[in-house]
PDB file of C-alpha atoms in Angstrom:
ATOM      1  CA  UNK A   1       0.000   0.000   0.000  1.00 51.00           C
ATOM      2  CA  UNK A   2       1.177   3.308  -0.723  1.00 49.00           C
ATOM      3  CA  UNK A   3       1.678   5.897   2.021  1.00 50.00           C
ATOM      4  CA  UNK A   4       1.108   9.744   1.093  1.00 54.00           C
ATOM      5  CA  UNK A   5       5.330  10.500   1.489  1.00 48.00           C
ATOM      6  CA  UNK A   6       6.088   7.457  -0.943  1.00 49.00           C
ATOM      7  CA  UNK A   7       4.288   9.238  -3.630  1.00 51.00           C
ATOM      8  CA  UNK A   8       5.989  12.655  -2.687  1.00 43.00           C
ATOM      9  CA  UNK A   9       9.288  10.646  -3.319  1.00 42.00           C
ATOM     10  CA  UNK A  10       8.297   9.212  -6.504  1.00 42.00           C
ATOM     11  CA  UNK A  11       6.595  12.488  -7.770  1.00 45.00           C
ATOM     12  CA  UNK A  12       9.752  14.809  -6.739  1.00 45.00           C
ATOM     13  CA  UNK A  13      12.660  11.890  -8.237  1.00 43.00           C
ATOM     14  CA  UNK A  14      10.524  11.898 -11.994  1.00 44.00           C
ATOM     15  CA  UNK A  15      10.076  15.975 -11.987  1.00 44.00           C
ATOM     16  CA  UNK A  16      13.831  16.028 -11.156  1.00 40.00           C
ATOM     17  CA  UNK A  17      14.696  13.625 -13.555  1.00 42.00           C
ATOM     18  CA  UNK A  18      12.613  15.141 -15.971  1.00 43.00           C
ATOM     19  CA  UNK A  19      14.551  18.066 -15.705  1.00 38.00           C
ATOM     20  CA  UNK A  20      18.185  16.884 -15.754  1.00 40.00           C
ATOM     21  CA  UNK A  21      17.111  15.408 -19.090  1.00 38.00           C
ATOM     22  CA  UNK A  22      15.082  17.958 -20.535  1.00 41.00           C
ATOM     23  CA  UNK A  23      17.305  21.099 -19.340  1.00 41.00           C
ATOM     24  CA  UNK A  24      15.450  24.038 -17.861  1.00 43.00           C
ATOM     25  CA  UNK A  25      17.394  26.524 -19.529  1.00 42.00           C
ATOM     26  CA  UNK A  26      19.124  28.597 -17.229  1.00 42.00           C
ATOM     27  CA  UNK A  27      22.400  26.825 -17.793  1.00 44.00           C
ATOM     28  CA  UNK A  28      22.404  27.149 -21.717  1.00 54.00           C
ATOM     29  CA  UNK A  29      25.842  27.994 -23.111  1.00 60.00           C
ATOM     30  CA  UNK A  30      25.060  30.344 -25.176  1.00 78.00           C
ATOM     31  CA  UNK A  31      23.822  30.346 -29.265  1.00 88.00           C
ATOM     32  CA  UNK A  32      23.296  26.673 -31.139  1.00 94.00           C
ATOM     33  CA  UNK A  33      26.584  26.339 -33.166  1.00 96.00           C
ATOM     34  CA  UNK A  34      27.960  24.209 -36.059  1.00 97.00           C
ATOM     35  CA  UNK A  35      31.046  22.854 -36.471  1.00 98.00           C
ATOM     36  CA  UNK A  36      32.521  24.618 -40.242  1.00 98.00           C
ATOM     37  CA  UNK A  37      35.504  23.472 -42.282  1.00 98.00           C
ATOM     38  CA  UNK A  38      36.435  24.525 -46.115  1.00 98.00           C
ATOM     39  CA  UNK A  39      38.784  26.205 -48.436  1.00 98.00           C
ATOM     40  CA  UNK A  40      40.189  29.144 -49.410  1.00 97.00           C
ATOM     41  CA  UNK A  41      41.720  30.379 -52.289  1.00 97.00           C
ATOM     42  CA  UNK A  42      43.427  33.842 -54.085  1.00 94.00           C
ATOM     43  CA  UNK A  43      43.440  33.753 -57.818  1.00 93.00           C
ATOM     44  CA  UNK A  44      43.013  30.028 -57.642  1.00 95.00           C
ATOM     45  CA  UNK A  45      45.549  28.524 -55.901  1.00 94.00           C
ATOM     46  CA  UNK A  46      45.342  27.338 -52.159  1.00 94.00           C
ATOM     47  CA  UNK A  47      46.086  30.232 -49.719  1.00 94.00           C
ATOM     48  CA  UNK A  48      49.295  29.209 -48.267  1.00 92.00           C
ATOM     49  CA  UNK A  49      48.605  31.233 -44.534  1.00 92.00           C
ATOM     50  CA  UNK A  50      46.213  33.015 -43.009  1.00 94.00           C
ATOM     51  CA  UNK A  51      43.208  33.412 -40.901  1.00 96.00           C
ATOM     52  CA  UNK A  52      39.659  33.542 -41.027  1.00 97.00           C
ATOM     53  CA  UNK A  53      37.299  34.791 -38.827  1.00 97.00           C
ATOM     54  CA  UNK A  54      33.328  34.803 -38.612  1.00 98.00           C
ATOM     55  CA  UNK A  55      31.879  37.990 -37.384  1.00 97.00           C
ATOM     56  CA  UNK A  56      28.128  37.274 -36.395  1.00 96.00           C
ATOM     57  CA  UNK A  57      26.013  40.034 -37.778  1.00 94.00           C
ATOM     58  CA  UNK A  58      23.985  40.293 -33.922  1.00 91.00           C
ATOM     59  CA  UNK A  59      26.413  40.927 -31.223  1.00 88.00           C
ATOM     60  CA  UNK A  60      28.083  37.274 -30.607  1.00 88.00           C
ATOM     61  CA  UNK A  61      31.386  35.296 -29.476  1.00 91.00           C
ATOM     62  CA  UNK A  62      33.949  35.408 -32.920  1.00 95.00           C
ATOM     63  CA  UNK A  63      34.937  32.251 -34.351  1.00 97.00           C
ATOM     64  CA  UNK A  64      38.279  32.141 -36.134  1.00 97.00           C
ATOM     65  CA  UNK A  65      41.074  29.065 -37.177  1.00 97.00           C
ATOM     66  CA  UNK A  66      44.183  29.210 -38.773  1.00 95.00           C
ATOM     67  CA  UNK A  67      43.869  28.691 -42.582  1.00 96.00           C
ATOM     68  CA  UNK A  68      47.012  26.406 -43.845  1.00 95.00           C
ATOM     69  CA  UNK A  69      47.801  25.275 -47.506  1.00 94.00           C
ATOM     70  CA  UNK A  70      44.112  26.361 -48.076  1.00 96.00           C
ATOM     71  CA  UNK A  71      41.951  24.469 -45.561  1.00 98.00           C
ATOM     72  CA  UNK A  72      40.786  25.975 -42.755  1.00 98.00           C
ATOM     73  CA  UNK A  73      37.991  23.886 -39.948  1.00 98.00           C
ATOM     74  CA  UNK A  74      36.263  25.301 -36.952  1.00 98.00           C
ATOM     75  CA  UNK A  75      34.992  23.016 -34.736  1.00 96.00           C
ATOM     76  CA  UNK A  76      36.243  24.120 -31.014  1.00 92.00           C
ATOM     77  CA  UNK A  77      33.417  25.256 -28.479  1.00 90.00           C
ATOM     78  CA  UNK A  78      31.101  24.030 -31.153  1.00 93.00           C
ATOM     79  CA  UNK A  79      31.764  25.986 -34.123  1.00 96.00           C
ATOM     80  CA  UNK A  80      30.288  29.226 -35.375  1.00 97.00           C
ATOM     81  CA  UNK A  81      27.165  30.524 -34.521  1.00 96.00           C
ATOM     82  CA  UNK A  82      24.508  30.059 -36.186  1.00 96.00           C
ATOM     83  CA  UNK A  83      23.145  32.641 -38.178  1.00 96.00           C
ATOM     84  CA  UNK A  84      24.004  35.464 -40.698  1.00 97.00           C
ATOM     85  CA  UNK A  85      28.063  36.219 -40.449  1.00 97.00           C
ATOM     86  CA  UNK A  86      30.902  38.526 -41.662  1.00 97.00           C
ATOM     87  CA  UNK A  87      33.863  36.717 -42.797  1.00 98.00           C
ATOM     88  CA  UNK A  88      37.615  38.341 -42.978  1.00 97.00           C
ATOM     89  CA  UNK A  89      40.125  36.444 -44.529  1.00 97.00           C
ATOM     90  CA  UNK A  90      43.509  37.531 -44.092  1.00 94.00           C
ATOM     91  CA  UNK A  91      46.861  36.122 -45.492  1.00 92.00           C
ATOM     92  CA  UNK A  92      49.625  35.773 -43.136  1.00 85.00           C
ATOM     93  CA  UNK A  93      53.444  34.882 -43.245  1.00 71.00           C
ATOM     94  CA  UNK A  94      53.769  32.805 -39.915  1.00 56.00           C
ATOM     95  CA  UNK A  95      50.712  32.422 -38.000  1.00 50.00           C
ATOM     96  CA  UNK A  96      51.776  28.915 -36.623  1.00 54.00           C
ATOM     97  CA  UNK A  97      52.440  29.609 -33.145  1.00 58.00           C
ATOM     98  CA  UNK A  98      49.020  31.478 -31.942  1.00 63.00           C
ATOM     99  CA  UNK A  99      47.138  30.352 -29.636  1.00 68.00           C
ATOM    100  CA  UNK A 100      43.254  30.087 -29.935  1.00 72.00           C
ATOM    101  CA  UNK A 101      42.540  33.134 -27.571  1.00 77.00           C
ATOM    102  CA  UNK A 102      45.034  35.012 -29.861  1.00 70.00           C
ATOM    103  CA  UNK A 103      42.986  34.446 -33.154  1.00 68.00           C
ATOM    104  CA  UNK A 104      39.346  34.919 -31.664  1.00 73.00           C
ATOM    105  CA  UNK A 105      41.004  38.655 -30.237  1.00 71.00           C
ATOM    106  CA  UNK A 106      41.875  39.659 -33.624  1.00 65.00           C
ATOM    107  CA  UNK A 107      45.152  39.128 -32.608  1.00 62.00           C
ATOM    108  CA  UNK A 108      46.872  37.372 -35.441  1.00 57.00           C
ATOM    109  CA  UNK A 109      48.849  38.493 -38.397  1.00 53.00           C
ATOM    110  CA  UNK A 110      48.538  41.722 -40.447  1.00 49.00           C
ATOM    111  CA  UNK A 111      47.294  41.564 -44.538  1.00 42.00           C
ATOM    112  CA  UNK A 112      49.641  40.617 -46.798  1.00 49.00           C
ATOM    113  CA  UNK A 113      48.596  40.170 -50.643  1.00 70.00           C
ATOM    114  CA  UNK A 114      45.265  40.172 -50.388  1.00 89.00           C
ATOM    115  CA  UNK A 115      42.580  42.977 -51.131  1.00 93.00           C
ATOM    116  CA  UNK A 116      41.058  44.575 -47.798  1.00 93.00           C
ATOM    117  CA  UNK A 117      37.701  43.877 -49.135  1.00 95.00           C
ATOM    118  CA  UNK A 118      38.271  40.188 -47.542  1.00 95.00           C
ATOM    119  CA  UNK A 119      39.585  41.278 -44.425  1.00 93.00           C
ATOM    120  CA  UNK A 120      39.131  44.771 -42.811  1.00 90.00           C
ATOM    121  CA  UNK A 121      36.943  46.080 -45.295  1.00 94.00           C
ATOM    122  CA  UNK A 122      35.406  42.750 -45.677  1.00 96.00           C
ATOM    123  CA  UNK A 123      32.055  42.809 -47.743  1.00 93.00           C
ATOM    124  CA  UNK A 124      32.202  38.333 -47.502  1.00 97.00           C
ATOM    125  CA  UNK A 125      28.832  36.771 -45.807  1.00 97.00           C
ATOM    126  CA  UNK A 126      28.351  33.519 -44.778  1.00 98.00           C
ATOM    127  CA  UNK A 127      25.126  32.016 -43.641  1.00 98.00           C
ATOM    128  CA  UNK A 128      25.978  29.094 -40.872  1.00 98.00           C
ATOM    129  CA  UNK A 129      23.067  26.581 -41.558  1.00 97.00           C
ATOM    130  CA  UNK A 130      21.033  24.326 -38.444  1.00 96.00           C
ATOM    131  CA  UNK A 131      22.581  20.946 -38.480  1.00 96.00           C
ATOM    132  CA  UNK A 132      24.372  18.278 -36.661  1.00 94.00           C
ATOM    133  CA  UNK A 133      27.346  17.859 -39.762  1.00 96.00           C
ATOM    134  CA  UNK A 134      29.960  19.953 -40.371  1.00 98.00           C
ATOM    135  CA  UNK A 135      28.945  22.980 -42.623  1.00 98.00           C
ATOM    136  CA  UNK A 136      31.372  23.429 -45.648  1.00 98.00           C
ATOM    137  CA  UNK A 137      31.937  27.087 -46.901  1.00 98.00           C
ATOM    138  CA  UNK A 138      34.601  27.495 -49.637  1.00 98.00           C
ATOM    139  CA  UNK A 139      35.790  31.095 -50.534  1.00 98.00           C
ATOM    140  CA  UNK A 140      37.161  31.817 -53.839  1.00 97.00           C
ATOM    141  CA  UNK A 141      39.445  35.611 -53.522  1.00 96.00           C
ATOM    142  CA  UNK A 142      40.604  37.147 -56.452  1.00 94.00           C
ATOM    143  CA  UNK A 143      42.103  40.763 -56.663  1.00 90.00           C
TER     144      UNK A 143
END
């Protein structure tokens, strides 16, 4: 026979479970994200160095990665948000020994031989897509 407590007991253990599973929102990270990975290029040939660097359009976190022989990926604390973004590009000579925090602080290496309209002038957009698989966004630069 149940007792009145027993049921308190079972009714407070399946609202708490219910809510370790479900989430109740107050400890949300922040924005959904998605992990992005792709190429770039200038006048058609791999960019040997560099950086790039989503910008969301609202007021958000940066997400940047080193870009070397061409491929770049971005997949640390989740990826980019998702949503409309500004992208700069910029070519660098030696951007090997940055750390993360020093890319995502605009930090890293100055222009080199590419236009500014890819990197401090940028007029590139990206749209980061809902999804579970990684996003691919190539970028083809020319002067």
């Amino acid at each position: 026979m149940w007792m009145p407590a027993s049921r308190f007991v079972v009714t407070a253990c399946c609202g708490l479970f219910a809510l370790s599973t479900l989430g109740c929102g107050a400890g949300d990270a922040g924005p959904e994200r998605r992990a992005v990975t792709g190429e770039v290029r200038f006048e058609g040939k791999p960019l040997p160095a560099g950086e790039i660097r989503f910008l969301p359009v609202v007021p958000g976190q940066v997400s940047a990665a080193l870009i070397q022989d061409g491929r770049y990926e971005i997949g640390h604390r989740g990826g980019v948000p998702v949503g409309e973004a500004r992208v700069e590009i910029i070519a660098t000579g030696a951007v090997a020994n940055l750390s993360q925090d020093d890319l995502d602080s605009g930090a890293g290496g100055s222009s080199i031989t590419i236009p500014k309209k890819y990197n401090s002038d940028s007029e590139l957009q990206a749209t980061i897509e809902q999804g579970k698989e990684t996003q691919t966004l190539d970028f083809d630069l020319t002067k």
